[in-house]
Short mmCIF file of C-alpha atoms in Angstrom, two decimals:
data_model
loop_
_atom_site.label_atom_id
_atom_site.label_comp_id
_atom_site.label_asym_id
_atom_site.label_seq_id
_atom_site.Cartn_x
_atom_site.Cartn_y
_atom_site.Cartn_z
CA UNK A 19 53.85 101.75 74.87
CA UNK A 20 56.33 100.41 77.62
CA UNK A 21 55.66 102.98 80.77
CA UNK A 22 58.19 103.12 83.68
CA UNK A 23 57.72 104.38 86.77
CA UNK A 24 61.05 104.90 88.44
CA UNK A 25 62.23 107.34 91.55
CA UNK A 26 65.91 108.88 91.45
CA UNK A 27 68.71 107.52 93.18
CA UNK A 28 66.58 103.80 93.48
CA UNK A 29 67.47 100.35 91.76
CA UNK A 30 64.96 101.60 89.08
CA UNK A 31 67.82 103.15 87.51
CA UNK A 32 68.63 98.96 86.35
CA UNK A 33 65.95 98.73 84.28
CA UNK A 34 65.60 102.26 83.00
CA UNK A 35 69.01 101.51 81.48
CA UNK A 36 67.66 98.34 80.30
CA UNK A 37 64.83 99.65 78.42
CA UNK A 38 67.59 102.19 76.59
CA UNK A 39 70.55 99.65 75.63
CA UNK A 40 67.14 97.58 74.23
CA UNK A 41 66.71 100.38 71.93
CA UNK A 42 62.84 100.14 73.46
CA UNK A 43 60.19 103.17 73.00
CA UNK A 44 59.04 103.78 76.10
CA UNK A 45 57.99 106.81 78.55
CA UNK A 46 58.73 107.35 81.97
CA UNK A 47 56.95 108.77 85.00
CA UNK A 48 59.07 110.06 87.83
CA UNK A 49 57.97 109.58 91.55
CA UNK A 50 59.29 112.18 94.20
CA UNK A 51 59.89 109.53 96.88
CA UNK A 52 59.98 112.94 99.20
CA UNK A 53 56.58 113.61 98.92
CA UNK A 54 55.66 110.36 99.39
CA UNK A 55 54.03 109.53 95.50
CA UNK A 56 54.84 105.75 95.86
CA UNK A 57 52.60 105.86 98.99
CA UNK A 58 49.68 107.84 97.30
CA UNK A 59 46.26 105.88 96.56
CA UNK A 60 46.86 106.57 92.47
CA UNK A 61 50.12 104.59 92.93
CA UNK A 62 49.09 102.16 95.00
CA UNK A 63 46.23 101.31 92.84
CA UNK A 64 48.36 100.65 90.33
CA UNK A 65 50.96 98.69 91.99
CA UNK A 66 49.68 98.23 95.67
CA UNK A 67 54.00 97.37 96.47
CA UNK A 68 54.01 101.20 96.91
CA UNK A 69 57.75 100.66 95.52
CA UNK A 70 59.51 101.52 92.42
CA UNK A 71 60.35 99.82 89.67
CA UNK A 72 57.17 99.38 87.92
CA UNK A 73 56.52 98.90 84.56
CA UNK A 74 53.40 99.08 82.84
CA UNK A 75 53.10 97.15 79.86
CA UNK A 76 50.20 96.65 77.09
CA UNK A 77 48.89 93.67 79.41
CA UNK A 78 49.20 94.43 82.79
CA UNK A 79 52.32 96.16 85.16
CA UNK A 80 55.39 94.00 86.25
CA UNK A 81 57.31 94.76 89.35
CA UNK A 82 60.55 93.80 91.18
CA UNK A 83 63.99 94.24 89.23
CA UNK A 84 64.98 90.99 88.35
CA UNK A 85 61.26 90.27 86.21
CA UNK A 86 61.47 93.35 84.40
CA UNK A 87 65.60 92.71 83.16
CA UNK A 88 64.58 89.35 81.88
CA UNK A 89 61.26 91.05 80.35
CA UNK A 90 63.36 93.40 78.52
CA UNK A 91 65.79 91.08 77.28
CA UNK A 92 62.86 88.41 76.08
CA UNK A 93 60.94 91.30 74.70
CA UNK A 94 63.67 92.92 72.91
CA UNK A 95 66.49 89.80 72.04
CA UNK A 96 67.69 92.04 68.91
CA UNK A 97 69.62 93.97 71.73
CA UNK A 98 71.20 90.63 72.74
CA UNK A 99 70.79 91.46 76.59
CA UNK A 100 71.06 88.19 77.97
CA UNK A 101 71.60 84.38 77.02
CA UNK A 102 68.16 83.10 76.46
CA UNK A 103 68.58 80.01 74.18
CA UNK A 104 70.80 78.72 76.98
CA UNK A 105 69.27 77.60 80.47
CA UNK A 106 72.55 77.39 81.98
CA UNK A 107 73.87 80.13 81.28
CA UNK A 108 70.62 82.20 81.66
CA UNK A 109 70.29 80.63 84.95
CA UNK A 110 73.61 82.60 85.78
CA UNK A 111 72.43 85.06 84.60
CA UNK A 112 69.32 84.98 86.88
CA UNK A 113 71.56 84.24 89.94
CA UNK A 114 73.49 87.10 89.82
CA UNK A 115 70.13 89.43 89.84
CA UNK A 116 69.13 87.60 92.55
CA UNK A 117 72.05 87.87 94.75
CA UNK A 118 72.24 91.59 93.90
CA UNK A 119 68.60 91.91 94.46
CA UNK A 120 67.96 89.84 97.95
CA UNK A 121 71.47 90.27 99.52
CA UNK A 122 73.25 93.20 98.00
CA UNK A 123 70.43 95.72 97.67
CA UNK A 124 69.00 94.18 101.28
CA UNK A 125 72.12 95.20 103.07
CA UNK A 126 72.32 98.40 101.56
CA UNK A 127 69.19 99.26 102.36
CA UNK A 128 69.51 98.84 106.26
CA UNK A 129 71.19 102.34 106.18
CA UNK A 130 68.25 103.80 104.83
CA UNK A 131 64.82 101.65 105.47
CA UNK A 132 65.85 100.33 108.44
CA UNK A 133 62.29 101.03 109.50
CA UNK A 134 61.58 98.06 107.18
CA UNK A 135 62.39 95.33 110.16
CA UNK A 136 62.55 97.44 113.10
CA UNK A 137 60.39 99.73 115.20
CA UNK A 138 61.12 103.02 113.60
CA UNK A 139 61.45 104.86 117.26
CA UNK A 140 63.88 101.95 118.38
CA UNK A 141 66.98 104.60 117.46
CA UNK A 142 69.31 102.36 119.29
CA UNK A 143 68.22 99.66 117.01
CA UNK A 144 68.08 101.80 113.77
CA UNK A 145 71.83 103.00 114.87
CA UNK A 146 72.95 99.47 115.21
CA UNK A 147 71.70 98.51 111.47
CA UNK A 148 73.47 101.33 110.22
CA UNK A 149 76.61 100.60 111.84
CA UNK A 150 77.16 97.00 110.34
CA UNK A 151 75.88 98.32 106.46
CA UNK A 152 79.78 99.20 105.80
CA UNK A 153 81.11 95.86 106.81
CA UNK A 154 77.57 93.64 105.22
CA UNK A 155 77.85 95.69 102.04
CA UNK A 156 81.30 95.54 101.84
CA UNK A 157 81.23 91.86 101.89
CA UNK A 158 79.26 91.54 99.03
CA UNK A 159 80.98 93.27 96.86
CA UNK A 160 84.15 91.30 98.00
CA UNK A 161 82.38 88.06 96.83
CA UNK A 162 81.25 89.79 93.55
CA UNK A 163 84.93 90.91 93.28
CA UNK A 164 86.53 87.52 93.91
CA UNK A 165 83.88 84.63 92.36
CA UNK A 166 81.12 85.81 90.59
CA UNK A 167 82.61 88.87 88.46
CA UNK A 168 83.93 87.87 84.76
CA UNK A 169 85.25 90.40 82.94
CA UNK A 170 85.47 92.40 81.01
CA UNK A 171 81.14 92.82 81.92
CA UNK A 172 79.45 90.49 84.50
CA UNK A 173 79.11 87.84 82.38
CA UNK A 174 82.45 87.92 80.62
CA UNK A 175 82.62 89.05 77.11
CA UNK A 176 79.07 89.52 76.60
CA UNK A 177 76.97 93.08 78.05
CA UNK A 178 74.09 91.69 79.76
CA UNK A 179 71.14 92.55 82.07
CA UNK A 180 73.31 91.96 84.90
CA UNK A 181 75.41 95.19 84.22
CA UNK A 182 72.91 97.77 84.52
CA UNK A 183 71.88 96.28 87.73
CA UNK A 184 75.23 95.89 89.11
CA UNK A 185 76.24 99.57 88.03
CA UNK A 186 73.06 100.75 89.87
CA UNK A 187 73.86 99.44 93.65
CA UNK A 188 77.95 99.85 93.40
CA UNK A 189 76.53 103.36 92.85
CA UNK A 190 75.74 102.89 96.55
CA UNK A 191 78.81 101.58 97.85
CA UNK A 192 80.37 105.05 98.69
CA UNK A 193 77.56 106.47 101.06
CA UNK A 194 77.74 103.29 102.39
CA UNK A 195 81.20 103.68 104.14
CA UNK A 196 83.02 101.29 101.15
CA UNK A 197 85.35 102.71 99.15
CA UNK A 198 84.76 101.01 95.65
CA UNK A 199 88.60 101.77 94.65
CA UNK A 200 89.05 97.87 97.14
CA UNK A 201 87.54 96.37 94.39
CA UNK A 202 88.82 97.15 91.42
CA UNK A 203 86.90 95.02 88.69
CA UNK A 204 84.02 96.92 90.59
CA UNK A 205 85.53 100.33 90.44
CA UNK A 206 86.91 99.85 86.79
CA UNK A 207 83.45 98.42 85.54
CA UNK A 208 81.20 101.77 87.19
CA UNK A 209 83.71 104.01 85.02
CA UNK A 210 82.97 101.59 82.03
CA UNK A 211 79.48 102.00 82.13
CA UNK A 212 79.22 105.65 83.32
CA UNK A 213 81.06 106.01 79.82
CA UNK A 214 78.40 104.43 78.07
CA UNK A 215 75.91 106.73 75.94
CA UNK A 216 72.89 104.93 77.25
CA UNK A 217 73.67 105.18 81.02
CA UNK A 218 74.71 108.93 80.20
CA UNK A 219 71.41 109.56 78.39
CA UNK A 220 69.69 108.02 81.36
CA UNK A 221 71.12 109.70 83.89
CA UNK A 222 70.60 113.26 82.63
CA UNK A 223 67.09 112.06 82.58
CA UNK A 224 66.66 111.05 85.76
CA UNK A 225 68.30 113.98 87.31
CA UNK A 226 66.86 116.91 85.33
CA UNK A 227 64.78 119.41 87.48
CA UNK A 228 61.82 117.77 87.49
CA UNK A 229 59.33 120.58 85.37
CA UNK B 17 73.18 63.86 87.17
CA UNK B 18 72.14 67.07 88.48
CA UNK B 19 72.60 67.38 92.53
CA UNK B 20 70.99 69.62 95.05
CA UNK B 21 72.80 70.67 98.35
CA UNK B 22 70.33 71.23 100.81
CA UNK B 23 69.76 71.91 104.68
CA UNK B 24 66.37 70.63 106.36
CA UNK B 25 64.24 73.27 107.04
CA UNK B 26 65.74 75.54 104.69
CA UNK B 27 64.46 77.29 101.34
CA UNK B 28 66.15 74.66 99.21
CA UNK B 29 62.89 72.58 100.02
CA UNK B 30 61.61 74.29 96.86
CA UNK B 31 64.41 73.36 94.71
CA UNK B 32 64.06 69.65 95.88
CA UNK B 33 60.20 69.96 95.40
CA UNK B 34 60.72 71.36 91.74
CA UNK B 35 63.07 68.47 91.02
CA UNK B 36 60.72 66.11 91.97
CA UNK B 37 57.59 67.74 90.50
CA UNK B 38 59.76 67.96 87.02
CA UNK B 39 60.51 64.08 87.25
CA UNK B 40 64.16 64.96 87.01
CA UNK B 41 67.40 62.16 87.82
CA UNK B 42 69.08 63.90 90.73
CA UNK B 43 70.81 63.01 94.07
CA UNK B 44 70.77 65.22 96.85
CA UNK B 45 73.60 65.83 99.33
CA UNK B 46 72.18 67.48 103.11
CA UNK B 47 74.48 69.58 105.23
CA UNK B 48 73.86 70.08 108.38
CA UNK B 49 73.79 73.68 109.83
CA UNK B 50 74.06 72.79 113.44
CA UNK B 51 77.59 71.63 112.59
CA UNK B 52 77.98 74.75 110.42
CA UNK B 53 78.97 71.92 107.06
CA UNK B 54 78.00 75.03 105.04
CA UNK B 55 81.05 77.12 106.00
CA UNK B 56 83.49 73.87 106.01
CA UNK B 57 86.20 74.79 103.35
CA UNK B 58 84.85 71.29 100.84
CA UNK B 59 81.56 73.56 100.55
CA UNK B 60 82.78 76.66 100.19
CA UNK B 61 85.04 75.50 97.40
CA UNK B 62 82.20 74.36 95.55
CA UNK B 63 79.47 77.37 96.58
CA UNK B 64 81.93 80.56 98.22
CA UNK B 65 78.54 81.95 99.16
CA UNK B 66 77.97 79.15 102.36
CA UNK B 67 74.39 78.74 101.65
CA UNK B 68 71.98 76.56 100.30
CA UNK B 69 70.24 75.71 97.65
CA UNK B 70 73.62 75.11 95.54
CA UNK B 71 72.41 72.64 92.29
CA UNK B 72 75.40 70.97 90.74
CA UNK B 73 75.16 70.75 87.07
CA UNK B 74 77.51 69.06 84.37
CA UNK B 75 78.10 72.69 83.15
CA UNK B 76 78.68 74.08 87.11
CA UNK B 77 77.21 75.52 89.68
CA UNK B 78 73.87 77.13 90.56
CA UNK B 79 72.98 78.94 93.52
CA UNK B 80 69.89 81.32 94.14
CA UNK B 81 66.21 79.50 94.77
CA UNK B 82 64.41 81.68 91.96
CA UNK B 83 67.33 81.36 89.16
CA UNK B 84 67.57 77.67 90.02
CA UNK B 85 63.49 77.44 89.93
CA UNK B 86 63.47 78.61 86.30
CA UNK B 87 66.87 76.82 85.40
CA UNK B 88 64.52 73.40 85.68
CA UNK B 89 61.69 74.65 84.56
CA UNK B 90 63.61 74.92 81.29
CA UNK B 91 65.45 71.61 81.62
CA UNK B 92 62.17 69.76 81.98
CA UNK B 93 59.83 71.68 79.57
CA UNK B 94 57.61 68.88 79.63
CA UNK B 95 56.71 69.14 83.14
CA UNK B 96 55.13 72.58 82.82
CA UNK B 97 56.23 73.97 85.52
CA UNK B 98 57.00 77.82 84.07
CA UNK B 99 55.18 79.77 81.26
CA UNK B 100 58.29 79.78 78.95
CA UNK B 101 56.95 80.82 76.08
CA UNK B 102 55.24 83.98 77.06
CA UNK B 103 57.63 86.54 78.45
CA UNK B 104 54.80 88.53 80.72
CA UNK B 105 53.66 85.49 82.22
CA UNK B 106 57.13 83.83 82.55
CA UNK B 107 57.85 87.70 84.31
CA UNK B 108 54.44 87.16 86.68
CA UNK B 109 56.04 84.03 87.56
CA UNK B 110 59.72 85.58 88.64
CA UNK B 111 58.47 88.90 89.75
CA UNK B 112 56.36 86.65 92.41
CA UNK B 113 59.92 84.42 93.64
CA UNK B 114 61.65 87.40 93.73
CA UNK B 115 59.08 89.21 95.99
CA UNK B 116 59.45 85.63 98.29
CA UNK B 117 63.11 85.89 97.84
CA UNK B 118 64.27 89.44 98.43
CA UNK B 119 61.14 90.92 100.97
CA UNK B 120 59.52 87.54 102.42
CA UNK B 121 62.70 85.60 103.00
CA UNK B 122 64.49 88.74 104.07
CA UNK B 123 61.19 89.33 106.85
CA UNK B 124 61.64 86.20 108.46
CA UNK B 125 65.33 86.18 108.63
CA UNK B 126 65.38 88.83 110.63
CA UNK B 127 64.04 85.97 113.95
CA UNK B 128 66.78 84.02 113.18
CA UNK B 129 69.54 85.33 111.21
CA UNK B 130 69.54 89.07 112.46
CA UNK B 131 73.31 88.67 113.11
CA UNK B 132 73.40 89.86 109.21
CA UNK B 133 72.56 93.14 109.77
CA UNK B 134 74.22 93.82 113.21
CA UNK B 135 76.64 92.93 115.24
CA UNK B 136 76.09 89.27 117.05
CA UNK B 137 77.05 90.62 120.01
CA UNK B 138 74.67 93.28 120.15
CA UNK B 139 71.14 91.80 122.07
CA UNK B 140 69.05 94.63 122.49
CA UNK B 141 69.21 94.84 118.43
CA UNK B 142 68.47 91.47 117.68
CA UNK B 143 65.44 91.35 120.12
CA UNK B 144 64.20 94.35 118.31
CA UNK B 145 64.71 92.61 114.79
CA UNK B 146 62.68 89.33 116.42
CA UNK B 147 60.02 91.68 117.87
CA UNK B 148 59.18 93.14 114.51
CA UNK B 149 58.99 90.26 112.12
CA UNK B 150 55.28 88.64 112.75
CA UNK B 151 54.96 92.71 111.35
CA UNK B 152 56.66 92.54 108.67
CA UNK B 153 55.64 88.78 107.49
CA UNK B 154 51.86 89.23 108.03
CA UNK B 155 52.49 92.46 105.90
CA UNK B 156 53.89 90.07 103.08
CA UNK B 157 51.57 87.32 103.17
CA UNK B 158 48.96 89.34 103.41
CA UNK B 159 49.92 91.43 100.09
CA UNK B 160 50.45 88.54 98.48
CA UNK B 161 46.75 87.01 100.00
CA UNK B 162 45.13 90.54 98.22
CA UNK B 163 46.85 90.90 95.44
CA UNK B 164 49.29 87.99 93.83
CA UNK B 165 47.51 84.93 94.59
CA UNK B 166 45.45 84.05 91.84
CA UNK B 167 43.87 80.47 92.32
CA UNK B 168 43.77 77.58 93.02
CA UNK B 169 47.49 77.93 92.64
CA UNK B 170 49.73 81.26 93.08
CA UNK B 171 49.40 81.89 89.03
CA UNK B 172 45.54 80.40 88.52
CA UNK B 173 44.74 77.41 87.04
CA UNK B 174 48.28 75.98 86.34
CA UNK B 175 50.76 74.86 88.94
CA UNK B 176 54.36 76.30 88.29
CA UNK B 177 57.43 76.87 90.32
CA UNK B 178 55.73 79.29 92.56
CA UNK B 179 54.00 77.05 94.44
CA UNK B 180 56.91 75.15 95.99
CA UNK B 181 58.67 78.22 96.85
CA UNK B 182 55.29 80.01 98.24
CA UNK B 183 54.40 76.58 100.28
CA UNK B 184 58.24 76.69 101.82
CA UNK B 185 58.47 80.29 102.93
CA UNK B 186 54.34 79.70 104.25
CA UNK B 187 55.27 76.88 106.14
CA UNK B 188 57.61 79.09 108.57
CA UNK B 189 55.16 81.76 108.92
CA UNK B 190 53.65 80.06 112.27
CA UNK B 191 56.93 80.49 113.76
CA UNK B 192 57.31 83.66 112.71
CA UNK B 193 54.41 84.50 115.03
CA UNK B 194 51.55 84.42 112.12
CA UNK B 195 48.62 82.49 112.33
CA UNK B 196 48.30 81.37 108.54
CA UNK B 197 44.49 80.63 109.51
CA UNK B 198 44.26 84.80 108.60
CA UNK B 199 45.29 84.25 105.24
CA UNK B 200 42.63 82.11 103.74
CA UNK B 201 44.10 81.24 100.60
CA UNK B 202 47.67 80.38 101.24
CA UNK B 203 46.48 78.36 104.15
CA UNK B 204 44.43 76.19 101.44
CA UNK B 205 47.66 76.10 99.42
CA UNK B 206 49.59 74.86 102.39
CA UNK B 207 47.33 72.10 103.44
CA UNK B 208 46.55 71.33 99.02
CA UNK B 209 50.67 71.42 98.43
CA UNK B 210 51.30 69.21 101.87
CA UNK B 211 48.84 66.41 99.95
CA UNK B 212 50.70 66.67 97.00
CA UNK B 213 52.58 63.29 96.51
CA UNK B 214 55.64 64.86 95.11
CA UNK B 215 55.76 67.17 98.27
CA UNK B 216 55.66 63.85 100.42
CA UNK B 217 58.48 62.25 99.46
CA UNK B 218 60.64 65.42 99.54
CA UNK B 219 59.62 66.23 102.97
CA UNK B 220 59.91 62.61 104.35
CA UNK B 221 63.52 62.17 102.68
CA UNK B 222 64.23 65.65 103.89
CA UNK B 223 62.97 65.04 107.68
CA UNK B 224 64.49 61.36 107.70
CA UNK B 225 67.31 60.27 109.89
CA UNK B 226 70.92 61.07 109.04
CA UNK B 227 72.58 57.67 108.36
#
């Protein structure tokens, strides 16, 4: 069976929604990023990233967002979760993950991992990052707004791999210093899918004490 | 006819490479950076993002190395260049460009583009982006050294659309301050790609003369 491991409050949220619109069976094994689990040797053994998502499947583990969407959606195409008969429009598909993936999620996280590309005792530096995450973030979501947003989902008419993933960073926006009520496709497509059974199942999962 | 906007020296080299490996009819259009052509309004009505690689297609646009990677992959089946029948490998393959795309990428940008993340005007910042990122690349290359290269090429035996977009983010690693010598296996794949006649003629029409 499908196996996720996932923190809360990370992008694995994406494809934990995933793998419920797919109507998948699969478990779920929480990491407590506090303590450090994604950093622990059992982890690491098993994906040596140290980062979350990871899914383990019945022939090895996959890693990094945009794999494991497309994964889903190939593995599962009953649950129509993304255009795969057409290269084009997969390919759109695919560039929207990307974007949010290497330029959305990358800005966001120089609030919080600004360690990543700096000295962590530079504070001056670490300060700086965190400064221009409002502006960078904001920006991004200001493109997504104007040119690559569809309606009434991501794609237009169709609910696709891209929406869980874009419902897990605008998630961000607000502790970012962006207020997602500037962007109102945005704003309007969070309360959409915070509706949604699926995310609401998914949710309650990921934030139940952990016992 | 499919055609690729490009910049010398840029990631779109593995977009052009993939063209060529897939024996596809395309022309190619360079802008120059120094003159900032990417953020001239013609552009930026065609790609709003001000980047390269943008692929033109009769159906639109493309943007985003690893979507545009698979995108011919698909278009040229019979070149092989992508698992596309197996959704775990064809996952392999994108969880590997979207490690190069959203971490390796990101690494180096940080010498050159670190205005992304704070203000221009702010030097002390920037320096302490630059001084970090032979860091954070060696980390990268060297993960991907221990634990993603497979051999001879990044998925084993058969060449895909990794290997264009591993060979262009290795070939700035020197200049990130990273002796490639360290990393035994994608300095083979450098020097095996770099022989590669396809890889020749991109690089040659990529490096020649504007005129």
């Amino acid at each position: 069976m499908l196996k996720l491991f996932y923190a809360t409050g990370t992008c694995a949220l994406a494809s934990h929604i995933a793998l419920e619109d797919a109507g998948a069976e699969y478990e779920t094994v929480r990491l407590d990023f506090r303590s450090n689990d994604q950093r622990k040797p059992e982890y690491l053994a098993l994906n040596p990233k140290g980062r979350v998502p990871a899914l383990v499947t019945d022939r090895g583990i996959l890693t990094e967002t945009p794999a494991i969407l497309v994964f889903i959606a190939q593995t599962f195409p009953e649950a129509h979760l993304a255009p795969l008969d057409d290269a084009f429009a997969l390919a759109q598909v695919q560039a929207f993950n990307s974007y949010l993936c290497s330029t959305v999620h990358v800005a966001h996280a120089h609030r919080v991992r600004g360690y990543r590309w700096v000295d962590a005792d530079d504070a001056a530096a670490i300060v700086a990052m965190q400064k221009k995450v409002p502006q960078s973030v904001a920006e991004c979501f200001d493109l997504i707004e104007r040119e690559m947003f569809a309606g009434p989902w991501v794609m237009g008419t169709s609910y696709t791999i891209c929406d869980p993933y874009l419902f897990t960073l605008a998630r961000w926006m607000e502790a970012d210093g962006v207020e997602s009520s500037h962007f109102s496709k945005v704003h309007d497509h969070l309360r959409r899918m915070s509706e949604r059974p699926a995310v609401k199942r998914v949710l309650a999962q990921e934030t139940a004490l952990a016992g």
